[in-house]
Amino acid sequence: MKVNVDTNFLISATQWDYSVAHKLLKKFILSDAEIFTTQDILDETAEVLERDFGYNKEEVKNIIEKILLFVKLIEPKQKVEIIKDDPDDNKVIECAVESSSDYIVTYDGHLLKLKDYKGIKIMKPEEILKEF
């Protein structure tokens, strides 16, 4: 299984040990799922951790280093302009296309509205956990 994770999934999975995202992440790791993201998504995650959670730069660096233990970083070659309301979300779709992911795992409303993009299912962690 190939999955693409975005900032809000990474925040939920790393900040709340009992969150559905955290439970799903553990299942992904134990099942040898391939988990993909990009440097842009990690940069956004770092920004949110600092801004919204009050971590200092060293703490953020440590969290990102832990994330890098279970994700594969890729650099998308194709740009897409699917999400007009929040163009920044397009980077998640670009990553999923480049990695040939089966799923995009997210809580982002703009992405979830799509439900599917070129055969890639876009789902909340709760929905994927039920399928597991």
Short mmCIF file of N, CA, C and O in Angstrom, two decimals:
data_model
loop_
_atom_site.label_atom_id
_atom_site.label_comp_id
_atom_site.label_asym_id
_atom_site.label_seq_id
_atom_site.Cartn_x
_atom_site.Cartn_y
_atom_site.Cartn_z
N MET A 1 0.84 -1.18 0.00
CA MET A 1 0.00 0.00 0.00
C MET A 1 0.89 1.24 0.00
O MET A 1 1.86 1.32 0.72
N LYS A 2 0.52 2.19 -0.84
CA LYS A 2 1.23 3.47 -0.89
C LYS A 2 0.28 4.57 -0.43
O LYS A 2 -0.84 4.66 -0.94
N VAL A 3 0.74 5.37 0.52
CA VAL A 3 -0.09 6.45 1.05
C VAL A 3 0.68 7.76 1.03
O VAL A 3 1.90 7.78 1.17
N ASN A 4 -0.07 8.80 0.86
CA ASN A 4 0.48 10.14 0.86
C ASN A 4 -0.11 10.87 2.08
O ASN A 4 -1.31 10.85 2.29
N VAL A 5 0.76 11.47 2.89
CA VAL A 5 0.29 12.18 4.08
C VAL A 5 0.58 13.67 3.95
O VAL A 5 1.55 14.07 3.34
N ASP A 6 -0.31 14.46 4.55
CA ASP A 6 -0.14 15.90 4.49
C ASP A 6 0.12 16.47 5.89
O ASP A 6 0.22 15.72 6.87
N THR A 7 0.21 17.77 5.96
CA THR A 7 0.54 18.45 7.21
C THR A 7 -0.43 18.12 8.33
O THR A 7 -0.01 17.78 9.44
N ASN A 8 -1.72 18.21 8.07
CA ASN A 8 -2.66 18.02 9.18
C ASN A 8 -2.64 16.57 9.69
O ASN A 8 -2.81 16.34 10.87
N PHE A 9 -2.39 15.61 8.81
CA PHE A 9 -2.23 14.23 9.28
C PHE A 9 -0.97 14.12 10.14
O PHE A 9 -1.01 13.51 11.22
N LEU A 10 0.13 14.67 9.67
CA LEU A 10 1.39 14.58 10.42
C LEU A 10 1.29 15.26 11.78
O LEU A 10 1.79 14.74 12.77
N ILE A 11 0.60 16.39 11.83
CA ILE A 11 0.41 17.08 13.12
C ILE A 11 -0.40 16.20 14.06
O ILE A 11 0.00 15.96 15.20
N SER A 12 -1.52 15.72 13.59
CA SER A 12 -2.38 14.89 14.43
C SER A 12 -1.66 13.61 14.88
O SER A 12 -1.75 13.21 16.04
N ALA A 13 -0.93 12.98 13.96
CA ALA A 13 -0.26 11.72 14.27
C ALA A 13 0.90 11.88 15.24
O ALA A 13 1.20 10.97 16.01
N THR A 14 1.54 13.04 15.23
CA THR A 14 2.71 13.24 16.09
C THR A 14 2.41 13.99 17.38
O THR A 14 3.20 13.92 18.32
N GLN A 15 1.29 14.66 17.44
CA GLN A 15 1.02 15.49 18.62
C GLN A 15 0.05 14.87 19.61
O GLN A 15 0.00 15.27 20.77
N TRP A 16 -0.74 13.92 19.16
CA TRP A 16 -1.72 13.29 20.05
C TRP A 16 -1.59 11.78 19.95
O TRP A 16 -2.01 11.16 18.97
N ASP A 17 -1.02 11.18 20.99
CA ASP A 17 -0.75 9.74 20.99
C ASP A 17 -1.98 8.86 20.82
O ASP A 17 -1.88 7.72 20.40
N TYR A 18 -3.13 9.37 21.19
CA TYR A 18 -4.35 8.56 21.11
C TYR A 18 -5.26 8.97 19.96
O TYR A 18 -6.40 8.54 19.89
N SER A 19 -4.73 9.79 19.05
CA SER A 19 -5.53 10.22 17.91
C SER A 19 -5.67 9.06 16.92
O SER A 19 -4.86 8.14 16.88
N VAL A 20 -6.70 9.14 16.11
CA VAL A 20 -6.90 8.16 15.05
C VAL A 20 -5.71 8.20 14.08
O VAL A 20 -5.23 7.16 13.64
N ALA A 21 -5.22 9.39 13.80
CA ALA A 21 -4.07 9.52 12.90
C ALA A 21 -2.85 8.80 13.46
O ALA A 21 -2.12 8.13 12.72
N HIS A 22 -2.63 8.90 14.76
CA HIS A 22 -1.49 8.22 15.38
C HIS A 22 -1.66 6.70 15.28
O HIS A 22 -0.72 5.97 14.93
N LYS A 23 -2.86 6.21 15.57
CA LYS A 23 -3.14 4.77 15.46
C LYS A 23 -2.94 4.28 14.03
O LYS A 23 -2.37 3.21 13.80
N LEU A 24 -3.42 5.07 13.08
CA LEU A 24 -3.29 4.70 11.67
C LEU A 24 -1.82 4.70 11.25
O LEU A 24 -1.37 3.80 10.55
N LEU A 25 -1.08 5.69 11.70
CA LEU A 25 0.34 5.76 11.37
C LEU A 25 1.06 4.50 11.87
O LEU A 25 1.86 3.91 11.15
N LYS A 26 0.75 4.08 13.09
CA LYS A 26 1.36 2.86 13.63
C LYS A 26 1.01 1.65 12.76
O LYS A 26 1.86 0.83 12.46
N LYS A 27 -0.24 1.58 12.32
CA LYS A 27 -0.65 0.47 11.44
C LYS A 27 0.09 0.52 10.10
O LYS A 27 0.51 -0.51 9.58
N PHE A 28 0.24 1.73 9.56
CA PHE A 28 1.00 1.88 8.31
C PHE A 28 2.42 1.35 8.48
O PHE A 28 2.93 0.60 7.65
N ILE A 29 3.06 1.76 9.55
CA ILE A 29 4.45 1.37 9.79
C ILE A 29 4.56 -0.15 9.98
O ILE A 29 5.42 -0.79 9.39
N LEU A 30 3.67 -0.71 10.77
CA LEU A 30 3.71 -2.15 11.04
C LEU A 30 3.38 -3.00 9.81
O LEU A 30 3.81 -4.14 9.69
N SER A 31 2.60 -2.43 8.89
CA SER A 31 2.22 -3.19 7.69
C SER A 31 3.17 -2.94 6.52
O SER A 31 2.93 -3.40 5.42
N ASP A 32 4.22 -2.20 6.78
CA ASP A 32 5.19 -1.86 5.73
C ASP A 32 4.59 -1.05 4.58
O ASP A 32 5.04 -1.15 3.44
N ALA A 33 3.57 -0.27 4.88
CA ALA A 33 3.03 0.64 3.87
C ALA A 33 4.12 1.66 3.52
O ALA A 33 4.94 2.02 4.37
N GLU A 34 4.12 2.09 2.28
CA GLU A 34 5.04 3.15 1.88
C GLU A 34 4.33 4.47 2.13
O GLU A 34 3.22 4.69 1.63
N ILE A 35 4.97 5.35 2.91
CA ILE A 35 4.37 6.62 3.29
C ILE A 35 5.18 7.74 2.63
O ILE A 35 6.39 7.85 2.87
N PHE A 36 4.51 8.53 1.81
CA PHE A 36 5.19 9.56 1.04
C PHE A 36 4.80 10.97 1.47
O PHE A 36 3.65 11.20 1.87
N THR A 37 5.75 11.87 1.35
CA THR A 37 5.50 13.29 1.54
C THR A 37 6.59 14.06 0.80
O THR A 37 7.47 13.45 0.18
N THR A 38 6.53 15.37 0.88
CA THR A 38 7.52 16.21 0.20
C THR A 38 8.18 17.14 1.22
O THR A 38 7.68 17.33 2.32
N GLN A 39 9.26 17.75 0.78
CA GLN A 39 9.93 18.73 1.65
C GLN A 39 9.01 19.92 1.91
O GLN A 39 8.99 20.45 3.02
N ASP A 40 8.24 20.32 0.92
CA ASP A 40 7.29 21.43 1.11
C ASP A 40 6.28 21.12 2.21
O ASP A 40 5.96 21.97 3.03
N ILE A 41 5.80 19.89 2.23
CA ILE A 41 4.83 19.49 3.26
C ILE A 41 5.51 19.45 4.63
O ILE A 41 4.94 19.91 5.62
N LEU A 42 6.74 18.96 4.67
CA LEU A 42 7.47 18.96 5.95
C LEU A 42 7.77 20.37 6.43
O LEU A 42 7.70 20.66 7.63
N ASP A 43 8.10 21.26 5.50
CA ASP A 43 8.34 22.66 5.87
C ASP A 43 7.08 23.29 6.46
O ASP A 43 7.14 24.03 7.44
N GLU A 44 5.95 23.01 5.84
CA GLU A 44 4.67 23.51 6.34
C GLU A 44 4.37 22.92 7.72
O GLU A 44 3.90 23.62 8.62
N THR A 45 4.66 21.64 7.90
CA THR A 45 4.47 20.99 9.20
C THR A 45 5.33 21.67 10.26
O THR A 45 4.85 21.96 11.37
N ALA A 46 6.57 21.94 9.94
CA ALA A 46 7.48 22.62 10.87
C ALA A 46 6.95 23.99 11.25
O ALA A 46 6.96 24.38 12.43
N GLU A 47 6.45 24.70 10.26
CA GLU A 47 5.89 26.04 10.50
C GLU A 47 4.70 25.98 11.46
O GLU A 47 4.58 26.78 12.39
N VAL A 48 3.81 25.02 11.25
CA VAL A 48 2.64 24.86 12.11
C VAL A 48 3.05 24.47 13.53
O VAL A 48 2.50 24.99 14.51
N LEU A 49 4.01 23.57 13.65
CA LEU A 49 4.48 23.15 14.97
C LEU A 49 5.03 24.33 15.76
O LEU A 49 4.79 24.46 16.96
N GLU A 50 5.76 25.18 15.08
CA GLU A 50 6.34 26.36 15.73
C GLU A 50 5.27 27.40 16.06
O GLU A 50 5.17 27.87 17.18
N ARG A 51 4.46 27.72 15.07
CA ARG A 51 3.47 28.78 15.21
C ARG A 51 2.32 28.40 16.14
O ARG A 51 1.96 29.15 17.04
N ASP A 52 1.74 27.23 15.94
CA ASP A 52 0.52 26.86 16.66
C ASP A 52 0.75 26.05 17.93
O ASP A 52 -0.12 25.99 18.79
N PHE A 53 1.91 25.41 18.04
CA PHE A 53 2.18 24.57 19.20
C PHE A 53 3.29 25.13 20.09
O PHE A 53 3.56 24.56 21.15
N GLY A 54 3.93 26.20 19.65
CA GLY A 54 4.92 26.89 20.47
C GLY A 54 6.25 26.18 20.62
O GLY A 54 7.02 26.48 21.52
N TYR A 55 6.54 25.23 19.74
CA TYR A 55 7.85 24.57 19.79
C TYR A 55 8.93 25.52 19.33
O TYR A 55 8.71 26.35 18.43
N ASN A 56 10.12 25.37 19.90
CA ASN A 56 11.25 26.15 19.40
C ASN A 56 11.87 25.40 18.21
O ASN A 56 11.49 24.27 17.92
N LYS A 57 12.81 26.04 17.54
CA LYS A 57 13.37 25.46 16.31
C LYS A 57 14.03 24.10 16.55
O LYS A 57 13.92 23.20 15.72
N GLU A 58 14.70 23.93 17.67
CA GLU A 58 15.36 22.65 17.98
C GLU A 58 14.33 21.54 18.20
O GLU A 58 14.49 20.42 17.72
N GLU A 59 13.25 21.85 18.90
CA GLU A 59 12.19 20.87 19.12
C GLU A 59 11.52 20.47 17.80
O GLU A 59 11.25 19.29 17.57
N VAL A 60 11.29 21.47 16.95
CA VAL A 60 10.70 21.20 15.64
C VAL A 60 11.63 20.31 14.82
O VAL A 60 11.19 19.34 14.19
N LYS A 61 12.91 20.62 14.86
CA LYS A 61 13.90 19.82 14.12
C LYS A 61 13.85 18.36 14.58
O LYS A 61 13.89 17.44 13.77
N ASN A 62 13.74 18.14 15.88
CA ASN A 62 13.67 16.77 16.42
C ASN A 62 12.41 16.04 15.95
O ASN A 62 12.46 14.85 15.62
N ILE A 63 11.27 16.73 15.92
CA ILE A 63 10.02 16.12 15.46
C ILE A 63 10.13 15.75 13.97
O ILE A 63 9.76 14.65 13.57
N ILE A 64 10.66 16.66 13.18
CA ILE A 64 10.81 16.41 11.74
C ILE A 64 11.77 15.24 11.50
O ILE A 64 11.52 14.40 10.63
N GLU A 65 12.83 15.16 12.28
CA GLU A 65 13.77 14.04 12.14
C GLU A 65 13.07 12.71 12.44
O GLU A 65 13.34 11.70 11.78
N LYS A 66 12.18 12.70 13.41
CA LYS A 66 11.42 11.47 13.71
C LYS A 66 10.48 11.12 12.57
O LYS A 66 10.33 9.95 12.20
N ILE A 67 9.84 12.13 11.98
CA ILE A 67 8.95 11.90 10.84
C ILE A 67 9.74 11.29 9.68
O ILE A 67 9.28 10.37 9.00
N LEU A 68 10.96 11.78 9.48
CA LEU A 68 11.79 11.29 8.38
C LEU A 68 12.19 9.82 8.53
O LEU A 68 12.64 9.20 7.57
N LEU A 69 12.00 9.25 9.72
CA LEU A 69 12.29 7.84 9.92
C LEU A 69 11.25 6.94 9.25
O LEU A 69 11.53 5.78 8.95
N PHE A 70 10.04 7.46 9.02
CA PHE A 70 8.99 6.62 8.46
C PHE A 70 8.41 7.10 7.14
O PHE A 70 7.60 6.41 6.54
N VAL A 71 8.80 8.27 6.66
CA VAL A 71 8.30 8.74 5.37
C VAL A 71 9.39 8.69 4.31
O VAL A 71 10.57 8.72 4.62
N LYS A 72 8.94 8.61 3.08
CA LYS A 72 9.84 8.71 1.94
C LYS A 72 9.60 10.07 1.31
O LYS A 72 8.47 10.39 0.94
N LEU A 73 10.66 10.84 1.20
CA LEU A 73 10.55 12.16 0.58
C LEU A 73 10.67 12.02 -0.92
O LEU A 73 11.56 11.33 -1.42
N ILE A 74 9.76 12.66 -1.61
CA ILE A 74 9.86 12.69 -3.07
C ILE A 74 9.70 14.12 -3.55
O ILE A 74 9.18 14.98 -2.84
N GLU A 75 10.14 14.36 -4.77
CA GLU A 75 10.03 15.68 -5.38
C GLU A 75 9.15 15.56 -6.62
O GLU A 75 9.59 15.02 -7.65
N PRO A 76 7.91 16.03 -6.55
CA PRO A 76 7.01 15.92 -7.70
C PRO A 76 7.55 16.69 -8.92
O PRO A 76 8.09 17.78 -8.78
N LYS A 77 7.39 16.07 -10.07
CA LYS A 77 7.85 16.70 -11.31
C LYS A 77 6.71 17.45 -12.01
O LYS A 77 6.96 18.39 -12.74
N GLN A 78 5.48 17.00 -11.77
CA GLN A 78 4.32 17.62 -12.42
C GLN A 78 3.61 18.56 -11.46
O GLN A 78 3.44 18.24 -10.28
N LYS A 79 3.17 19.67 -11.97
CA LYS A 79 2.34 20.60 -11.20
C LYS A 79 0.88 20.38 -11.59
O LYS A 79 0.58 20.09 -12.74
N VAL A 80 0.00 20.50 -10.62
CA VAL A 80 -1.43 20.43 -10.90
C VAL A 80 -2.10 21.68 -10.33
O VAL A 80 -1.60 22.28 -9.39
N GLU A 81 -3.21 22.04 -10.93
CA GLU A 81 -4.01 23.17 -10.44
C GLU A 81 -5.45 22.70 -10.33
O GLU A 81 -6.31 23.11 -11.10
N ILE A 82 -5.68 21.84 -9.37
CA ILE A 82 -6.98 21.23 -9.18
C ILE A 82 -7.80 22.01 -8.14
O ILE A 82 -8.97 22.26 -8.31
N ILE A 83 -7.14 22.39 -7.06
CA ILE A 83 -7.83 23.05 -5.95
C ILE A 83 -7.64 24.56 -6.07
O ILE A 83 -6.55 25.08 -5.85
N LYS A 84 -8.71 25.21 -6.44
CA LYS A 84 -8.66 26.65 -6.67
C LYS A 84 -8.79 27.44 -5.36
O LYS A 84 -8.20 28.49 -5.20
N ASP A 85 -9.60 26.92 -4.40
CA ASP A 85 -9.86 27.65 -3.15
C ASP A 85 -8.62 27.73 -2.26
O ASP A 85 -8.50 28.67 -1.47
N ASP A 86 -7.73 26.77 -2.35
CA ASP A 86 -6.50 26.76 -1.56
C ASP A 86 -5.41 26.11 -2.39
O ASP A 86 -5.09 24.92 -2.22
N PRO A 87 -4.82 26.87 -3.33
CA PRO A 87 -3.84 26.31 -4.26
C PRO A 87 -2.66 25.61 -3.58
O PRO A 87 -2.05 24.72 -4.18
N ASP A 88 -2.37 25.96 -2.33
CA ASP A 88 -1.29 25.32 -1.60
C ASP A 88 -1.54 23.82 -1.42
O ASP A 88 -0.61 23.03 -1.29
N ASP A 89 -2.80 23.41 -1.42
CA ASP A 89 -3.16 22.00 -1.26
C ASP A 89 -2.78 21.16 -2.48
O ASP A 89 -2.70 19.93 -2.38
N ASN A 90 -2.56 21.81 -3.60
CA ASN A 90 -2.19 21.08 -4.81
C ASN A 90 -0.89 20.29 -4.64
O ASN A 90 -0.70 19.26 -5.27
N LYS A 91 -0.01 20.75 -3.73
CA LYS A 91 1.25 20.04 -3.53
C LYS A 91 1.03 18.63 -2.98
O LYS A 91 1.82 17.73 -3.23
N VAL A 92 -0.07 18.44 -2.27
CA VAL A 92 -0.39 17.11 -1.74
C VAL A 92 -0.79 16.19 -2.89
O VAL A 92 -0.35 15.04 -2.97
N ILE A 93 -1.60 16.70 -3.80
CA ILE A 93 -2.00 15.91 -4.97
C ILE A 93 -0.78 15.60 -5.84
O ILE A 93 -0.62 14.48 -6.31
N GLU A 94 0.09 16.58 -6.02
CA GLU A 94 1.30 16.38 -6.83
C GLU A 94 2.16 15.25 -6.25
O GLU A 94 2.67 14.41 -6.98
N CYS A 95 2.28 15.23 -4.94
CA CYS A 95 3.05 14.18 -4.26
C CYS A 95 2.41 12.82 -4.47
O CYS A 95 3.09 11.83 -4.77
N ALA A 96 1.09 12.75 -4.35
CA ALA A 96 0.38 11.49 -4.50
C ALA A 96 0.51 10.95 -5.92
O ALA A 96 0.69 9.75 -6.13
N VAL A 97 0.42 11.84 -6.90
CA VAL A 97 0.56 11.44 -8.30
C VAL A 97 1.97 10.93 -8.55
O VAL A 97 2.17 9.85 -9.14
N GLU A 98 2.95 11.67 -8.11
CA GLU A 98 4.36 11.29 -8.33
C GLU A 98 4.69 9.95 -7.68
O GLU A 98 5.44 9.15 -8.25
N SER A 99 4.13 9.69 -6.52
CA SER A 99 4.44 8.45 -5.79
C SER A 99 3.52 7.29 -6.18
O SER A 99 3.68 6.19 -5.66
N SER A 100 2.58 7.56 -7.06
CA SER A 100 1.56 6.56 -7.43
C SER A 100 0.86 6.01 -6.19
O SER A 100 0.63 4.80 -6.06
N SER A 101 0.53 6.89 -5.28
CA SER A 101 -0.12 6.50 -4.03
C SER A 101 -1.52 5.94 -4.27
O SER A 101 -2.19 6.33 -5.24
N ASP A 102 -1.94 5.06 -3.38
CA ASP A 102 -3.29 4.54 -3.41
C ASP A 102 -4.25 5.48 -2.69
O ASP A 102 -5.43 5.55 -3.01
N TYR A 103 -3.69 6.17 -1.68
CA TYR A 103 -4.51 7.04 -0.82
C TYR A 103 -3.79 8.35 -0.51
O TYR A 103 -2.56 8.38 -0.39
N ILE A 104 -4.58 9.39 -0.35
CA ILE A 104 -4.15 10.62 0.32
C ILE A 104 -4.88 10.60 1.65
O ILE A 104 -6.11 10.49 1.68
N VAL A 105 -4.13 10.69 2.73
CA VAL A 105 -4.70 10.67 4.07
C VAL A 105 -4.68 12.10 4.60
O VAL A 105 -3.61 12.70 4.74
N THR A 106 -5.87 12.64 4.90
CA THR A 106 -5.95 14.05 5.24
C THR A 106 -7.19 14.38 6.05
O THR A 106 -8.16 13.62 6.05
N TYR A 107 -7.14 15.51 6.72
CA TYR A 107 -8.33 16.11 7.34
C TYR A 107 -8.71 17.40 6.60
O TYR A 107 -9.62 18.09 6.99
N ASP A 108 -7.99 17.72 5.54
CA ASP A 108 -8.18 18.96 4.81
C ASP A 108 -9.48 18.91 3.99
O ASP A 108 -9.65 18.05 3.13
N GLY A 109 -10.36 19.85 4.25
CA GLY A 109 -11.66 19.90 3.59
C GLY A 109 -11.59 20.05 2.08
O GLY A 109 -12.39 19.45 1.35
N HIS A 110 -10.65 20.85 1.60
CA HIS A 110 -10.53 21.06 0.15
C HIS A 110 -10.16 19.75 -0.55
O HIS A 110 -10.69 19.44 -1.62
N LEU A 111 -9.24 19.01 0.04
CA LEU A 111 -8.84 17.74 -0.55
C LEU A 111 -9.95 16.70 -0.43
O LEU A 111 -10.24 15.97 -1.38
N LEU A 112 -10.58 16.66 0.73
CA LEU A 112 -11.63 15.65 0.96
C LEU A 112 -12.82 15.83 0.02
O LEU A 112 -13.47 14.85 -0.35
N LYS A 113 -13.09 17.06 -0.40
CA LYS A 113 -14.19 17.32 -1.34
C LYS A 113 -13.99 16.56 -2.65
O LYS A 113 -14.95 16.14 -3.28
N LEU A 114 -12.74 16.39 -3.05
CA LEU A 114 -12.45 15.69 -4.30
C LEU A 114 -12.82 14.21 -4.23
O LEU A 114 -13.23 13.63 -5.21
N LYS A 115 -12.59 13.58 -3.08
CA LYS A 115 -12.85 12.16 -2.83
C LYS A 115 -11.91 11.23 -3.59
O LYS A 115 -11.55 10.17 -3.10
N ASP A 116 -11.52 11.63 -4.79
CA ASP A 116 -10.70 10.78 -5.64
C ASP A 116 -10.03 11.66 -6.69
O ASP A 116 -10.63 12.62 -7.18
N TYR A 117 -8.79 11.35 -7.00
CA TYR A 117 -8.11 12.04 -8.08
C TYR A 117 -7.30 11.01 -8.85
O TYR A 117 -6.37 10.41 -8.30
N LYS A 118 -7.67 10.76 -10.08
CA LYS A 118 -6.98 9.80 -10.96
C LYS A 118 -6.77 8.46 -10.26
O LYS A 118 -5.69 7.88 -10.29
N GLY A 119 -7.81 7.98 -9.60
CA GLY A 119 -7.75 6.67 -8.95
C GLY A 119 -7.14 6.68 -7.56
O GLY A 119 -7.07 5.65 -6.90
N ILE A 120 -6.69 7.83 -7.10
CA ILE A 120 -6.14 7.96 -5.74
C ILE A 120 -7.28 8.36 -4.82
O ILE A 120 -7.89 9.42 -5.00
N LYS A 121 -7.58 7.51 -3.86
CA LYS A 121 -8.66 7.81 -2.92
C LYS A 121 -8.19 8.85 -1.91
O LYS A 121 -7.09 8.73 -1.37
N ILE A 122 -9.05 9.82 -1.64
CA ILE A 122 -8.74 10.88 -0.67
C ILE A 122 -9.67 10.68 0.51
O ILE A 122 -10.89 10.83 0.38
N MET A 123 -9.08 10.32 1.65
CA MET A 123 -9.88 9.92 2.80
C MET A 123 -9.33 10.43 4.12
O MET A 123 -8.14 10.67 4.24
N LYS A 124 -10.25 10.54 5.09
CA LYS A 124 -9.85 10.85 6.47
C LYS A 124 -9.21 9.60 7.08
O LYS A 124 -9.55 8.48 6.69
N PRO A 125 -8.34 9.78 8.07
CA PRO A 125 -7.76 8.63 8.75
C PRO A 125 -8.81 7.65 9.28
O PRO A 125 -8.62 6.43 9.19
N GLU A 126 -9.91 8.16 9.80
CA GLU A 126 -10.97 7.29 10.33
C GLU A 126 -11.51 6.34 9.27
O GLU A 126 -11.80 5.18 9.56
N GLU A 127 -11.66 6.83 8.05
CA GLU A 127 -12.19 6.02 6.96
C GLU A 127 -11.21 4.93 6.54
O GLU A 127 -11.60 3.79 6.30
N ILE A 128 -9.94 5.29 6.46
CA ILE A 128 -8.93 4.32 6.07
C ILE A 128 -8.74 3.27 7.16
O ILE A 128 -8.58 2.09 6.87
N LEU A 129 -8.81 3.69 8.40
CA LEU A 129 -8.66 2.76 9.53
C LEU A 129 -9.73 1.67 9.47
O LEU A 129 -9.45 0.50 9.74
N LYS A 130 -10.94 2.04 9.07
CA LYS A 130 -12.03 1.05 8.92
C LYS A 130 -11.71 0.03 7.82
O LYS A 130 -12.09 -1.12 7.93
N GLU A 131 -11.04 0.49 6.77
CA GLU A 131 -10.71 -0.40 5.64
C GLU A 131 -9.55 -1.32 5.95
O GLU A 131 -9.36 -2.33 5.31
N PHE A 132 -8.72 -0.94 6.91
CA PHE A 132 -7.50 -1.68 7.22
C PHE A 132 -7.80 -3.04 7.77
O PHE A 132 -8.53 -3.29 8.64
#
